[in-house]
Coordinates of C-alpha atoms in Angstrom, one line a residue:
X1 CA -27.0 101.4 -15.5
X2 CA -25.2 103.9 -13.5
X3 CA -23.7 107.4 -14.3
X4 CA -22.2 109.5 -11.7
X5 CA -19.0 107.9 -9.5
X6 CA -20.4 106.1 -6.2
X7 CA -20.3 109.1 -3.5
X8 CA -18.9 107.6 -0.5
X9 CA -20.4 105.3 2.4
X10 CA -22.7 107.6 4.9
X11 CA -21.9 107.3 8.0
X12 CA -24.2 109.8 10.2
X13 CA -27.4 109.8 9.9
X14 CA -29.0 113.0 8.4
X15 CA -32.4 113.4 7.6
X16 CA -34.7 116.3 6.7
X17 CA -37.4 118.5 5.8
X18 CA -38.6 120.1 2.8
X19 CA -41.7 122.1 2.4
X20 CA -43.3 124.0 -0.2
X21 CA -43.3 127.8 0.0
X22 CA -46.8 127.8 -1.6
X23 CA -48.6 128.9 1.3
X24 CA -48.7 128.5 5.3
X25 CA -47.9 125.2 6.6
X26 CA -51.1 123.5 8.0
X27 CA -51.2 121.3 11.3
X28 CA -50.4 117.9 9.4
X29 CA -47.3 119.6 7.5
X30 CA -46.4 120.6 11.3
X31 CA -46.8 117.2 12.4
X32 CA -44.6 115.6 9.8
X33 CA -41.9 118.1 10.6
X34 CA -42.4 117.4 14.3
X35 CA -41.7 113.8 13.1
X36 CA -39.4 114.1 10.5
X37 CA -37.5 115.9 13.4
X38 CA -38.3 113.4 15.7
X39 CA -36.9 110.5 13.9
X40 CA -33.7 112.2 13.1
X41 CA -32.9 113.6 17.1
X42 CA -33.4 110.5 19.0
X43 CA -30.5 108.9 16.6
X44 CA -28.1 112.2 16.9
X45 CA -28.4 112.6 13.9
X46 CA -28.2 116.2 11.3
X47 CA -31.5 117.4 10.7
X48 CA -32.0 119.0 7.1
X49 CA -34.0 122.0 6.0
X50 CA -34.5 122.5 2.9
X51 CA -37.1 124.7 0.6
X52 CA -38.3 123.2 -2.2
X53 CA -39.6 125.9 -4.0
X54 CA -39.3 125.3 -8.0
X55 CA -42.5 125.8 -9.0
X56 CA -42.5 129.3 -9.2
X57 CA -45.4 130.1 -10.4
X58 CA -47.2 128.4 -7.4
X59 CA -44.8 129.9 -5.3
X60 CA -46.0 132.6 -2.4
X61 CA -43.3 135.3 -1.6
X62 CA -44.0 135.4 1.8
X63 CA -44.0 131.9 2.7
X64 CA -40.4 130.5 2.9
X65 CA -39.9 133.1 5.9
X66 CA -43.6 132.2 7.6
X67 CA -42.4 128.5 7.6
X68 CA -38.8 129.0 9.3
X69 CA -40.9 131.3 11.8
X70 CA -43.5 128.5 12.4
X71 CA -40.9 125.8 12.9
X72 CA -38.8 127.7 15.1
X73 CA -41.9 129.1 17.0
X74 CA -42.7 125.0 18.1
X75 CA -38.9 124.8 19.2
X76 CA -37.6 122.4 16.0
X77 CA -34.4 123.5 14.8
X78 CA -32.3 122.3 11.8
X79 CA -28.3 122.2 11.3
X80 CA -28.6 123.1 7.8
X81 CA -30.7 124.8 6.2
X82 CA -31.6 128.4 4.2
X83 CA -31.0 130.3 7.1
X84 CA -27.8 128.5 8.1
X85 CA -26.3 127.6 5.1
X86 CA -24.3 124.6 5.3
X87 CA -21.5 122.3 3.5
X88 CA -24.0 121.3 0.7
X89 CA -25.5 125.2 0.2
X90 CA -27.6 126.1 -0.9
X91 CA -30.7 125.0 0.4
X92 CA -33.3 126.5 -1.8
X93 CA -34.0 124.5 -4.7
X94 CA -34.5 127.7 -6.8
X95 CA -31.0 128.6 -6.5
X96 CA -29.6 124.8 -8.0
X97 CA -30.6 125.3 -11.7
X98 CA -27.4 124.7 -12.7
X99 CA -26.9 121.7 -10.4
X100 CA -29.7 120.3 -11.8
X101 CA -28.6 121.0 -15.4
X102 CA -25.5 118.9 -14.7
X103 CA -27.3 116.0 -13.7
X104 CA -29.9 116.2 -16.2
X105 CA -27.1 116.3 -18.8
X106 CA -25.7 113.4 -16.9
X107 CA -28.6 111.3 -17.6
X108 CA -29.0 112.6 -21.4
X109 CA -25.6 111.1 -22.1
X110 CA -27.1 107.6 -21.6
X111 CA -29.6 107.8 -24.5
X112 CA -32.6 107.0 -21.9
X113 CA -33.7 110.5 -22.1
X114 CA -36.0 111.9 -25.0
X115 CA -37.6 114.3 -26.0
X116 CA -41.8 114.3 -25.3
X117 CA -44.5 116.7 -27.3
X118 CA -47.9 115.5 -26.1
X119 CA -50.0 118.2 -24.8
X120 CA -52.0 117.8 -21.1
X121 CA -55.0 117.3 -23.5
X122 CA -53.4 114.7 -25.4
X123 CA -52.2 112.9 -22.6
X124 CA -55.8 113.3 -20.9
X125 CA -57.2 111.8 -24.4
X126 CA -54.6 108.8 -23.7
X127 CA -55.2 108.1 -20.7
X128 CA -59.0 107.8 -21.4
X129 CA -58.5 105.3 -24.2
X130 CA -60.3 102.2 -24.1
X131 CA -57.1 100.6 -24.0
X132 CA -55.4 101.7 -21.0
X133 CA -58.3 100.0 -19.1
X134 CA -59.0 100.7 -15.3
X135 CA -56.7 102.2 -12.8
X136 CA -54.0 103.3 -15.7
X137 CA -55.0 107.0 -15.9
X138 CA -51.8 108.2 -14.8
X139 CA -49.1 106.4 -17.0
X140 CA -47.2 107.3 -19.9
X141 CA -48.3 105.2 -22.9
X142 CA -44.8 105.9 -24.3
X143 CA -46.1 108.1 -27.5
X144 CA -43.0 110.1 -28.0
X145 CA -40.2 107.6 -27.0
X146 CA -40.1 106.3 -30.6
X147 CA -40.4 109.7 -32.9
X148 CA -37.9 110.1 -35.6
X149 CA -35.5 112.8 -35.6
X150 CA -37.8 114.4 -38.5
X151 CA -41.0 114.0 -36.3
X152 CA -39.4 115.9 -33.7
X153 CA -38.4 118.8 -35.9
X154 CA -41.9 119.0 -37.0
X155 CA -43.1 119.6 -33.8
X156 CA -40.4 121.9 -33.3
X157 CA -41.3 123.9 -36.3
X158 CA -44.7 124.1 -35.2
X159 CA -44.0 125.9 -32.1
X160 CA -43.8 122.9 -29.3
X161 CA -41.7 122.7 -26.7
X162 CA -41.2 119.6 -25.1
X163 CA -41.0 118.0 -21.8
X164 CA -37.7 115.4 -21.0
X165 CA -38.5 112.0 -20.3
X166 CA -36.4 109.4 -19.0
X167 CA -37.5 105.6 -20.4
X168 CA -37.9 103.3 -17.9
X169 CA -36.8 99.6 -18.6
X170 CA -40.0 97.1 -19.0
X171 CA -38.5 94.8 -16.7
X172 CA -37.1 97.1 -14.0
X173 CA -38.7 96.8 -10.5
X174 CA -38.2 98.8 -7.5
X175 CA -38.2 96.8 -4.2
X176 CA -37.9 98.5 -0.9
X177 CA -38.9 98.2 3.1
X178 CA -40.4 101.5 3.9
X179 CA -40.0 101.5 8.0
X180 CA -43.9 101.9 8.5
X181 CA -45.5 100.8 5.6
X182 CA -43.6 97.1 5.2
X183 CA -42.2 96.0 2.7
X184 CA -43.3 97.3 -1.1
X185 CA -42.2 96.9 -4.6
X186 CA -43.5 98.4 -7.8
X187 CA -43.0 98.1 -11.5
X188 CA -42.5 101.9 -12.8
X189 CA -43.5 101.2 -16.3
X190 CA -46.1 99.6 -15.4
X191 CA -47.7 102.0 -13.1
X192 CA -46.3 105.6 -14.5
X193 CA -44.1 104.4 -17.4
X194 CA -41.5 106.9 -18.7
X195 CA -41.8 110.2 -16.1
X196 CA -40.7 113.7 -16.7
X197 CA -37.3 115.1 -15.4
X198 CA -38.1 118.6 -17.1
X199 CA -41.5 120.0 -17.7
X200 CA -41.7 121.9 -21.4
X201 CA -42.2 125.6 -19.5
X202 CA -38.5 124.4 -18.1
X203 CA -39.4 123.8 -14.7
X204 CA -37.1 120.6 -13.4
X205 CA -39.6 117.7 -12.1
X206 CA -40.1 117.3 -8.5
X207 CA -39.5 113.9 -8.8
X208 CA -36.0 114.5 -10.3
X209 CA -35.1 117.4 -8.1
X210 CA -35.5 115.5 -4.8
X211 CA -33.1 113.0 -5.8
X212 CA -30.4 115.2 -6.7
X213 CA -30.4 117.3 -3.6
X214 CA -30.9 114.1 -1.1
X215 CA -28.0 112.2 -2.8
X216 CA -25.8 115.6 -2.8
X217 CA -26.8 116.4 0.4
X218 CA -26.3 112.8 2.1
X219 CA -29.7 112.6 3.5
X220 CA -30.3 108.8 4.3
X221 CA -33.1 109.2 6.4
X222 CA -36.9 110.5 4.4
X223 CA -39.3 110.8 6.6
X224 CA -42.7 112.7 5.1
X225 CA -46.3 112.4 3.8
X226 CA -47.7 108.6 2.8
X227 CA -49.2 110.2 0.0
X228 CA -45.8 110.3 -1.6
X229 CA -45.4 106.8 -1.0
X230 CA -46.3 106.2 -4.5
X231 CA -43.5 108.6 -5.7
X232 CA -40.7 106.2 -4.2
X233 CA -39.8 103.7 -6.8
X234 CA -39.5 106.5 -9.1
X235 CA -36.7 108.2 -7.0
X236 CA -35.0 104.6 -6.3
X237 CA -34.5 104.1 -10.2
X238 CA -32.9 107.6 -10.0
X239 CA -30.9 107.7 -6.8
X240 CA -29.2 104.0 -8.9
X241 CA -29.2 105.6 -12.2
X242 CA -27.0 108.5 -10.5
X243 CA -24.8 105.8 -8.2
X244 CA -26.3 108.0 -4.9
X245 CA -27.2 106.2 -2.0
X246 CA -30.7 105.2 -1.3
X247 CA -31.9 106.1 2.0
X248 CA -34.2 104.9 4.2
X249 CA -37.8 105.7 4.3
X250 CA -40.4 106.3 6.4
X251 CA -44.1 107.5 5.1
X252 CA -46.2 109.0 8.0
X253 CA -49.9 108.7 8.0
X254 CA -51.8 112.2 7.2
X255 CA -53.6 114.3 9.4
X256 CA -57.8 114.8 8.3
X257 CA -60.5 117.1 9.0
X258 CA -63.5 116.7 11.3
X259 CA -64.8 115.4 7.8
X260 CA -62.1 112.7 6.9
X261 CA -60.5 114.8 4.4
X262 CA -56.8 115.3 4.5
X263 CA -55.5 118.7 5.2
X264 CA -54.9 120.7 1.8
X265 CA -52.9 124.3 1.9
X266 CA -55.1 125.2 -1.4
X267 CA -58.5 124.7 1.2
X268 CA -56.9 126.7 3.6
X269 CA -56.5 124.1 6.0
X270 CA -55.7 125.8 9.5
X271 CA -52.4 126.5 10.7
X272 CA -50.8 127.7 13.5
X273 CA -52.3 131.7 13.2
X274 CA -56.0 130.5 14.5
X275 CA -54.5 128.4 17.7
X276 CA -52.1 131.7 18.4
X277 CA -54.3 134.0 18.4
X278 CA -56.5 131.8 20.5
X279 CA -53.9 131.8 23.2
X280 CA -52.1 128.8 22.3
X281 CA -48.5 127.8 23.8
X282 CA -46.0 126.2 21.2
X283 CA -46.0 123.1 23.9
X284 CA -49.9 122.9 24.0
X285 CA -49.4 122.7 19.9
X286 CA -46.6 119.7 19.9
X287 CA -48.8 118.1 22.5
X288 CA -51.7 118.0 20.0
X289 CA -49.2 117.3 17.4
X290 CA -47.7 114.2 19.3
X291 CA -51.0 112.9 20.5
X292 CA -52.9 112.8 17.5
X293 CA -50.6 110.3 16.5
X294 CA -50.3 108.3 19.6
X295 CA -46.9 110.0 21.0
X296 CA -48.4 111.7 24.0
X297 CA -51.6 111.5 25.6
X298 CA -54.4 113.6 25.1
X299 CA -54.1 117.3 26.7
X300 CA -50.9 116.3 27.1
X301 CA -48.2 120.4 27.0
X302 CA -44.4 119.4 25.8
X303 CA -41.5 120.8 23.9
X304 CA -40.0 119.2 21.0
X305 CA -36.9 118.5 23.5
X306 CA -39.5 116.7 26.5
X307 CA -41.0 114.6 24.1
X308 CA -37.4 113.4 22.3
X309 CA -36.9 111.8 26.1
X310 CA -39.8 109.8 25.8
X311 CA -38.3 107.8 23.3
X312 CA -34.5 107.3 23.8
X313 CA -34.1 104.0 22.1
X314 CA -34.2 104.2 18.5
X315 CA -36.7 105.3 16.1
X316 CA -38.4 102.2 16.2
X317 CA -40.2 102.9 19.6
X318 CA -41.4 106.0 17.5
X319 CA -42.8 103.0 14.4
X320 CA -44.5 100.5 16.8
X321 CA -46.8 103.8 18.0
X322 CA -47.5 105.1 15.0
X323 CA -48.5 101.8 13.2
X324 CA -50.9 100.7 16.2

């Protein structure tokens, strides 16, 4: 099932973090940085930045700046990173097209990638079917996997222009121990079926893209979001399709509003603008940061670099808080 030559074993641990340039970070982005960070210092380890920024048309000009100038403003700091460059340059995910390319083409050689012409519309019409029954909404009834070469043309010559698809096997399941949210295992064709490495306006799939530049880049350390926990089996089949390394992982819980609701950059979720211009220190912030999810105490005013010496073992001290 594999592709790519094995990379060689990792040996320090490097971990990272990559936002979204699609507006200002809120607090729980900050907060999983904080960790992300967090995770990666107490075991000496590399720390990553990286800007994931390839869907341009979501993309604010402004923002990749405004986030290096938040981060650095709390006191995290990075190895690696846009502003740094680094052995596995560049760090921008808009300027690796053509790595990208390669491993897409990679991955076309093996026949598990096809070509897919369903509309949003078509797929909404799918997924509403009587017979994709509850829950299924989301996965890929497989509708183009089979189309004949003169099917495809036809859609061709009527102007379509399609997504890539890899086909997942039926019987492939993805088995992992995430560090905080235990052991987990998913069928992929079950739950998503066959996903998109490359959307039809030519935009390469996040879920593609994140493999590529953690396996180039050695990261074997994800910390982020548990809403991408999901995402994970996905980017296993990948990171063994391409022979990469899998790393660890480690899906924080979210930060929520007075209301419940998790922060959202498209509600405008606060950042850090509101708490500076209210007079707020960058230790006051990473104490709110780190007690809102049971690393400090409440009212508690630390650096980045304090609160790494209240945890000197490994990052386990850091799980057993966070899942109590």
């Amino acid at each position: 099932m594999s592709l790519v030559g094995a990379m060689p074993a990792l040996a320090p641990l490097r971990g990272r973090y990559a936002p979204s340039p699609t507006g200002e970070l809120h607090l729980g982005n900050l907060r999983t940085a904080l960790l992300a960070w967090l995770f990666t210092r107490i075991q000496g380890g590399r720390f990553v930045l990286r800007i994931e920024d390839l869907d341009q048309p979501r993309v604010n000009s402004h923002a990749t700046q405004q986030i290096i100038t938040d981060l650095r403003w709390l006191g995290l700091d990075w190895d690696e990173g846009p502003d740094l460059s680094g052995p596995f340059a560049p760090y921008t995910q808009s300027e690796r097209f053509e790595i990208y390319q390669h491993y897409l083409e990679c991955l076309q050689a093996s026949s598990l990638v096809y070509p897919c012409y369903c509309s949003r519309a078509e797929l909404a019409h799918a997924a509403t079917a009587p017979q994709q029954g509850a829950g299924d909404g989301s996965r890929y009834p497989g509708t183009c996997r089979q189309l004949t070469s003169a099917q495809r043309r036809r859609h061709e010559a009527a102007g379509r222009r399609p997504s890539l698809r890899i086909h997942i096997p039926d019987e492939y399941q993805a088995h992992f121990i995430d560090l905080l949210a235990g052991p987990q295992q998913q069928s992929v064709q079950q739950v998503v079926g066959d996903f998109i490495l490359r959307r039809a306006d030519g935009i390469f799939a996040y879920q593609f893209a994140v493999v590529v530049d953690d396996g180039l880049m050695r990261i074997n350390q994800v910390v982020r979001g548990i809403d991408l926990l999901p995402s994970t089996a996905r980017q296993i089949f990948l990171f063994q399709l391409l022979r990469f390394p899998i790393p660890t992982f480690a899906h924080v819980p979210l930060m929520v509003d007075s209301e419940g609701k998790r922060l959202s950059k498209r509600s405008a979720s606060a950042g850090l603008a509101p708490l500076r211009e209210a007079g707020y220190s960058a230790a006051e912030v990473i104490g709110q940061l780190a007690a809102s999810c049971g690393l400090a105490g409440i009212g508690e005013i630390m650096t980045p670099s304090e609160l790494i010496l209240r945890y000197p073992q490994p990052e386990y001290d850091i799980i057993t808080k966070l899942i109590q």
